[in-house]
PDB file of C-alpha atoms in Angstrom:
ATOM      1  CA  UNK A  23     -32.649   6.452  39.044  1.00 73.00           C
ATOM      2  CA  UNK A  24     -34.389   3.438  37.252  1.00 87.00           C
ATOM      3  CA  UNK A  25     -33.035   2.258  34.059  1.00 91.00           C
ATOM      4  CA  UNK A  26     -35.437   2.450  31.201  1.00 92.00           C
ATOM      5  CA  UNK A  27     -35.245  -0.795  29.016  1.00 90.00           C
ATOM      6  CA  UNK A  28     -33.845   0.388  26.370  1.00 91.00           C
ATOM      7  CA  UNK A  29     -30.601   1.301  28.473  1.00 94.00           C
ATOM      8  CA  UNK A  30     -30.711  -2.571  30.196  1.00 93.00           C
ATOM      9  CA  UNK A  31     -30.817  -3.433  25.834  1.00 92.00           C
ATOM     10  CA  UNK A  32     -28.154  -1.243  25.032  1.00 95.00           C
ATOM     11  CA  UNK A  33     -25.457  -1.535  28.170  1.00 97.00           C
ATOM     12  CA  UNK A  34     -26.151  -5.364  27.739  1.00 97.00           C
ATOM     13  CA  UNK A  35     -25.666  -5.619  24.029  1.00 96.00           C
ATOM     14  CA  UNK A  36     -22.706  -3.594  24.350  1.00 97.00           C
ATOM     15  CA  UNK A  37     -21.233  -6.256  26.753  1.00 98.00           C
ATOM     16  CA  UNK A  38     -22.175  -8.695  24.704  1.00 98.00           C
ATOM     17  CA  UNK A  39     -19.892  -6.848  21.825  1.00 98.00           C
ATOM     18  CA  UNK A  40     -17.076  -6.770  24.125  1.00 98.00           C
ATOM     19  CA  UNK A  41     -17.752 -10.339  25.374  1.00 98.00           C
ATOM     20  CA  UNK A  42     -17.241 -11.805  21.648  1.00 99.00           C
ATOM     21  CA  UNK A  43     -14.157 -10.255  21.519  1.00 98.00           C
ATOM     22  CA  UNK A  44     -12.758 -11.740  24.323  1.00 98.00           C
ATOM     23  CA  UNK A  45     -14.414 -15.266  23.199  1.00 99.00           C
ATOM     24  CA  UNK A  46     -12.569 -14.966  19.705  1.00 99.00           C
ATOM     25  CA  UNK A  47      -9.658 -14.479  21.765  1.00 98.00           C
ATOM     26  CA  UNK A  48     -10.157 -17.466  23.776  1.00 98.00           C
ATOM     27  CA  UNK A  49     -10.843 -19.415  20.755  1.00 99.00           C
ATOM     28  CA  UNK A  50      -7.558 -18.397  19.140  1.00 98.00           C
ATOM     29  CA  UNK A  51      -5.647 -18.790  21.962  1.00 97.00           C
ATOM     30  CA  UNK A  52      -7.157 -22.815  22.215  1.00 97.00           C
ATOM     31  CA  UNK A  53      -6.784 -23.508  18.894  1.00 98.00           C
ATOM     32  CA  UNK A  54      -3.288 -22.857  18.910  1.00 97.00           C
ATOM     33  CA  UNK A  55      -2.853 -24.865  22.117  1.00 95.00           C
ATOM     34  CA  UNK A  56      -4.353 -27.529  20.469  1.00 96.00           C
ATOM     35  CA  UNK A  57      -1.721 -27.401  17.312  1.00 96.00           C
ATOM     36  CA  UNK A  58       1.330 -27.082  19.548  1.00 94.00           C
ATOM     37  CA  UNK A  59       1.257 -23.459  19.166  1.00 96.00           C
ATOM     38  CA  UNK A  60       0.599 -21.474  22.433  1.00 94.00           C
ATOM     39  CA  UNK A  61       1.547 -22.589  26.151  1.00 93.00           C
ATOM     40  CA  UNK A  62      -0.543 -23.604  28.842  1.00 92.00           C
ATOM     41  CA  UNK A  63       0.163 -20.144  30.754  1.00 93.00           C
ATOM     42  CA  UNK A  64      -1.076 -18.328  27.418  1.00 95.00           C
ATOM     43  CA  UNK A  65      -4.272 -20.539  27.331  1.00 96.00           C
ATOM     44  CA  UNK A  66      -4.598 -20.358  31.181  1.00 95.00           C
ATOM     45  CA  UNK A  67      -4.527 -16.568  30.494  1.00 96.00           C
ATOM     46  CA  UNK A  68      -6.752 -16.272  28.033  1.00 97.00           C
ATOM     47  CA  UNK A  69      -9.804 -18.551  29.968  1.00 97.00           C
ATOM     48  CA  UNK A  70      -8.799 -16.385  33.328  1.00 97.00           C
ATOM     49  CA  UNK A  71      -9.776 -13.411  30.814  1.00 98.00           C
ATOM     50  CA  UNK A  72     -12.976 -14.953  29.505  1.00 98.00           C
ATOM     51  CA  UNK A  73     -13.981 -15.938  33.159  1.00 98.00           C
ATOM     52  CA  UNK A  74     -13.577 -12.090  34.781  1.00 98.00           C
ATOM     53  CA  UNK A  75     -15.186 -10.915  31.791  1.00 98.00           C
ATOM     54  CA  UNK A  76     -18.146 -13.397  31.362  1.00 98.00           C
ATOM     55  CA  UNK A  77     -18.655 -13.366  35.406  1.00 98.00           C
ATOM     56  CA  UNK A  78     -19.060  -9.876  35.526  1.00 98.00           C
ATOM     57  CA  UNK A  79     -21.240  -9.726  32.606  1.00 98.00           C
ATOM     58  CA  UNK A  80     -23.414 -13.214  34.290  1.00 98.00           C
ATOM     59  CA  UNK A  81     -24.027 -10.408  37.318  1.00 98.00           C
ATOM     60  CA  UNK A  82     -24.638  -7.388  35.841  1.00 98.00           C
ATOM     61  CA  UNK A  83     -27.164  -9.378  33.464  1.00 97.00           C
ATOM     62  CA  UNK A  84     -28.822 -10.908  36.368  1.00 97.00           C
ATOM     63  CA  UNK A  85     -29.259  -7.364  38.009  1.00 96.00           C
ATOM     64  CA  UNK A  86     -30.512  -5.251  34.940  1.00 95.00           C
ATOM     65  CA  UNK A  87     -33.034  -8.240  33.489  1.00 94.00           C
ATOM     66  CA  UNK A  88     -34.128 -10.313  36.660  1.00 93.00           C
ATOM     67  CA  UNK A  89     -36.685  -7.750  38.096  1.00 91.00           C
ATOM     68  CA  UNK A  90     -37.889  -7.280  34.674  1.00 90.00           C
ATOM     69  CA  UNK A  91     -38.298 -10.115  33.846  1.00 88.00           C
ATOM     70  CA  UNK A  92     -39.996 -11.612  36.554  1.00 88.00           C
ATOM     71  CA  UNK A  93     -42.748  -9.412  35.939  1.00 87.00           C
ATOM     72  CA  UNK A  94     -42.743  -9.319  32.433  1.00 82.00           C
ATOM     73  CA  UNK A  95     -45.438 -11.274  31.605  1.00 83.00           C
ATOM     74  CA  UNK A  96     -46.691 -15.220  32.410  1.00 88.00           C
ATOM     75  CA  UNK A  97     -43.590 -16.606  31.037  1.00 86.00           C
ATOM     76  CA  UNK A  98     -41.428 -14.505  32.847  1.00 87.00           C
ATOM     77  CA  UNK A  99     -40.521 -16.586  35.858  1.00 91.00           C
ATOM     78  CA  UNK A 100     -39.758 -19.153  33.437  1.00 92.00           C
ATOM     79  CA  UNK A 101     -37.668 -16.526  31.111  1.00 89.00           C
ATOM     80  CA  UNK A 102     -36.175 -15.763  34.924  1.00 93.00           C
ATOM     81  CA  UNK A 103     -35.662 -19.426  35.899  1.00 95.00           C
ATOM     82  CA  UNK A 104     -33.879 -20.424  32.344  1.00 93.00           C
ATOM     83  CA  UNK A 105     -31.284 -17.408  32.790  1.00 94.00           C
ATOM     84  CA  UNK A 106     -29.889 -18.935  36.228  1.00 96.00           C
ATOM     85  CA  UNK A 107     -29.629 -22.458  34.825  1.00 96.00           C
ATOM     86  CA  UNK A 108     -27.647 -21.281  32.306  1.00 96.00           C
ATOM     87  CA  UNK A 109     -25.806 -19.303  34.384  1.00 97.00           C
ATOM     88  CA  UNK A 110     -25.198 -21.823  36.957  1.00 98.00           C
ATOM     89  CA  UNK A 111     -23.955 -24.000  33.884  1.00 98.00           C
ATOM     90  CA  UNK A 112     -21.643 -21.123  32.819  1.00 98.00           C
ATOM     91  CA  UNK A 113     -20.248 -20.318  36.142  1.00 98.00           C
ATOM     92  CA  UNK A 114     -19.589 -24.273  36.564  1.00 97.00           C
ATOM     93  CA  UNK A 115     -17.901 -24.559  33.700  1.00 97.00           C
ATOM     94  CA  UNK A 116     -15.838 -21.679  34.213  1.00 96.00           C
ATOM     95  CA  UNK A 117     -14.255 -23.098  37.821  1.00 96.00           C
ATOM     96  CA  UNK A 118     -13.607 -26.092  36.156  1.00 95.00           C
ATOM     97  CA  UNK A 119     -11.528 -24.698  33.251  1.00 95.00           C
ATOM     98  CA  UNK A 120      -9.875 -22.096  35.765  1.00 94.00           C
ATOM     99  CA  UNK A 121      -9.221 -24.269  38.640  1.00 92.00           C
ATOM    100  CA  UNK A 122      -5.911 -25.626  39.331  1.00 88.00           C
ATOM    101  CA  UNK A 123      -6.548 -29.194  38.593  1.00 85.00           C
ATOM    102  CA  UNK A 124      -7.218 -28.309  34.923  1.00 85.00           C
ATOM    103  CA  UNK A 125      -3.913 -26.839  34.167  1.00 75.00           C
ATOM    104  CA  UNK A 126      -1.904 -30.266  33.870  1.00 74.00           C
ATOM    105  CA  UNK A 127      -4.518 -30.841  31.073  1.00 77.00           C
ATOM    106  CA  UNK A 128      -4.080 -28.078  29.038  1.00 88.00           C
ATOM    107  CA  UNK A 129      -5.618 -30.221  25.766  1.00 93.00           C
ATOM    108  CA  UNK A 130      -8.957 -31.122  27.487  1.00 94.00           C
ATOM    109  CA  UNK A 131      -8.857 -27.041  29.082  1.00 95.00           C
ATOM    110  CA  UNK A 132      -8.719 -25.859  25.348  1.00 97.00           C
ATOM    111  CA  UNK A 133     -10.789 -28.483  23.781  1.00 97.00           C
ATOM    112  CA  UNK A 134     -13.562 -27.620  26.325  1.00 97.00           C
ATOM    113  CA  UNK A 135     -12.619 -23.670  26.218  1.00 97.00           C
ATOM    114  CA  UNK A 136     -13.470 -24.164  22.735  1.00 98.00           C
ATOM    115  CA  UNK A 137     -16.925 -25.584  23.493  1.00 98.00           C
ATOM    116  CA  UNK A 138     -17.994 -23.490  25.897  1.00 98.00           C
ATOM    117  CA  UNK A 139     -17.211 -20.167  23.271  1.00 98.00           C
ATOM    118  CA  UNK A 140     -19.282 -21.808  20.982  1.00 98.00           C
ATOM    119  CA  UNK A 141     -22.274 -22.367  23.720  1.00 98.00           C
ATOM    120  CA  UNK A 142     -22.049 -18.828  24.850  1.00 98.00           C
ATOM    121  CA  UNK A 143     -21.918 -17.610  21.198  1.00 98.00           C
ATOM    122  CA  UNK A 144     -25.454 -19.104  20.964  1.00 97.00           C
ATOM    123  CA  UNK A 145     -26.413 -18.241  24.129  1.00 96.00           C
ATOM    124  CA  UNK A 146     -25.719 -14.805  23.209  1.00 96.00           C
ATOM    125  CA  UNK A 147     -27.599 -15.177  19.984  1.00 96.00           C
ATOM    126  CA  UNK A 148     -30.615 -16.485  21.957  1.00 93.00           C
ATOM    127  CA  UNK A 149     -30.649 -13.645  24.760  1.00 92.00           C
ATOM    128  CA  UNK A 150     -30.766 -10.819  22.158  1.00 93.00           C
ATOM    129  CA  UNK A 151     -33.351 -12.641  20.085  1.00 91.00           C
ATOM    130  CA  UNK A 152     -35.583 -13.674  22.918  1.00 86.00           C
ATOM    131  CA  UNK A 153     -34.643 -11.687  25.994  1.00 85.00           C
ATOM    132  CA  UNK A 154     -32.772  -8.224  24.527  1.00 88.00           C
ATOM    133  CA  UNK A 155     -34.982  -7.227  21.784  1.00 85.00           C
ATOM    134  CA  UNK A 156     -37.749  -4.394  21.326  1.00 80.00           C
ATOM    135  CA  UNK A 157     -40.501  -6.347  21.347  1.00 78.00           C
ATOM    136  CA  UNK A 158     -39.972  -7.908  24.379  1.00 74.00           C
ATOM    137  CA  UNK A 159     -38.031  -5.650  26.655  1.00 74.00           C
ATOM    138  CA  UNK A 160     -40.222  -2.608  26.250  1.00 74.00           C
ATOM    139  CA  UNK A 161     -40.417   1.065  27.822  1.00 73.00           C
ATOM    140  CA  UNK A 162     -44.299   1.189  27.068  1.00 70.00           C
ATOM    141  CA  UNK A 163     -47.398  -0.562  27.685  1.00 56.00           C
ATOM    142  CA  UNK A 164     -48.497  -1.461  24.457  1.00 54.00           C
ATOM    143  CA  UNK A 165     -48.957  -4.981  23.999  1.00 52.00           C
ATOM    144  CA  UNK A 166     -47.736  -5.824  20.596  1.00 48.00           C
ATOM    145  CA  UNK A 167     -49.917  -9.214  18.785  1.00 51.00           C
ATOM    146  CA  UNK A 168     -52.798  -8.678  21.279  1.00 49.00           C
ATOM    147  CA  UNK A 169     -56.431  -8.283  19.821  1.00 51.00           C
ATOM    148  CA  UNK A 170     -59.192  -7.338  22.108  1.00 50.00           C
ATOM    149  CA  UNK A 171     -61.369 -10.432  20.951  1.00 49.00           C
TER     150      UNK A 171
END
């Protein structure tokens, strides 16, 4: 059964709820690493957190919006085209700050881990402003700001 759009606003926003959780919990965790206060295997466990949550999220995302989006309207490709590059960027990021070679460098991990909460934070913001939101995402036809001049 297809998904109205409401339900692709609401299971999305919802994960984006969850998601800022688990960023807050990120940031915590790199703060502390950066004042002496957590480990590296606390700070390694809270990015491996933020990267199974935020990958799953980057893939349900691209399965609920793409289609829509595509067809949206004449700036949906490029709606469509922005959401991989900044997934791509995301999912980069993410093997960097997970992969082994970061660990000896637990600093530059949690100084970056703290950077990349505040980009998704804002990337967040944007999606539910510009992607998530009624007037865009609709379940009817109407075209809202049209005139029939």
């Amino acid at each position: 059964m297809e998904l109205r759009n409401e339900e692709r606003r609401q299971i999305l926003r919802g994960q984006h709820a969850h998601l800022r959780r688990t960023i807050e919990a990120a940031q915590t965790t790199a703060r502390s690493a950066l004042a002496g206060k957590a480990s590296p295997g606390e700070l390694q466990f809270a990015v491996t957190a933020l990267e199974r949550e935020l990958l799953a999220h980057l893939a349900e995302e691209e399965r609920l919006l793409e289609p829509i989006l595509a067809r949206l309207d004449a700036w949906g490709p490029t709606r469509v085209s922005l959401l991989h590059a900044e997934h791509a960027h995301q999912r980069a990021v993410l093997a960097v700050l997970t992969g082994r070679s970061a660990w000896p460098a637990s600093t530059l991990v949690a100084g970056r881990t703290l950077s990349m909460c505040d980009d998704l934070i804002i990337d967040m913001e944007f999606e539910e402003r510009e992607l998530l939101n009624e007037r865009v995402l609709r379940d009817d036809l109407i075209v809202l700001d049209a005139s029939d001049a």
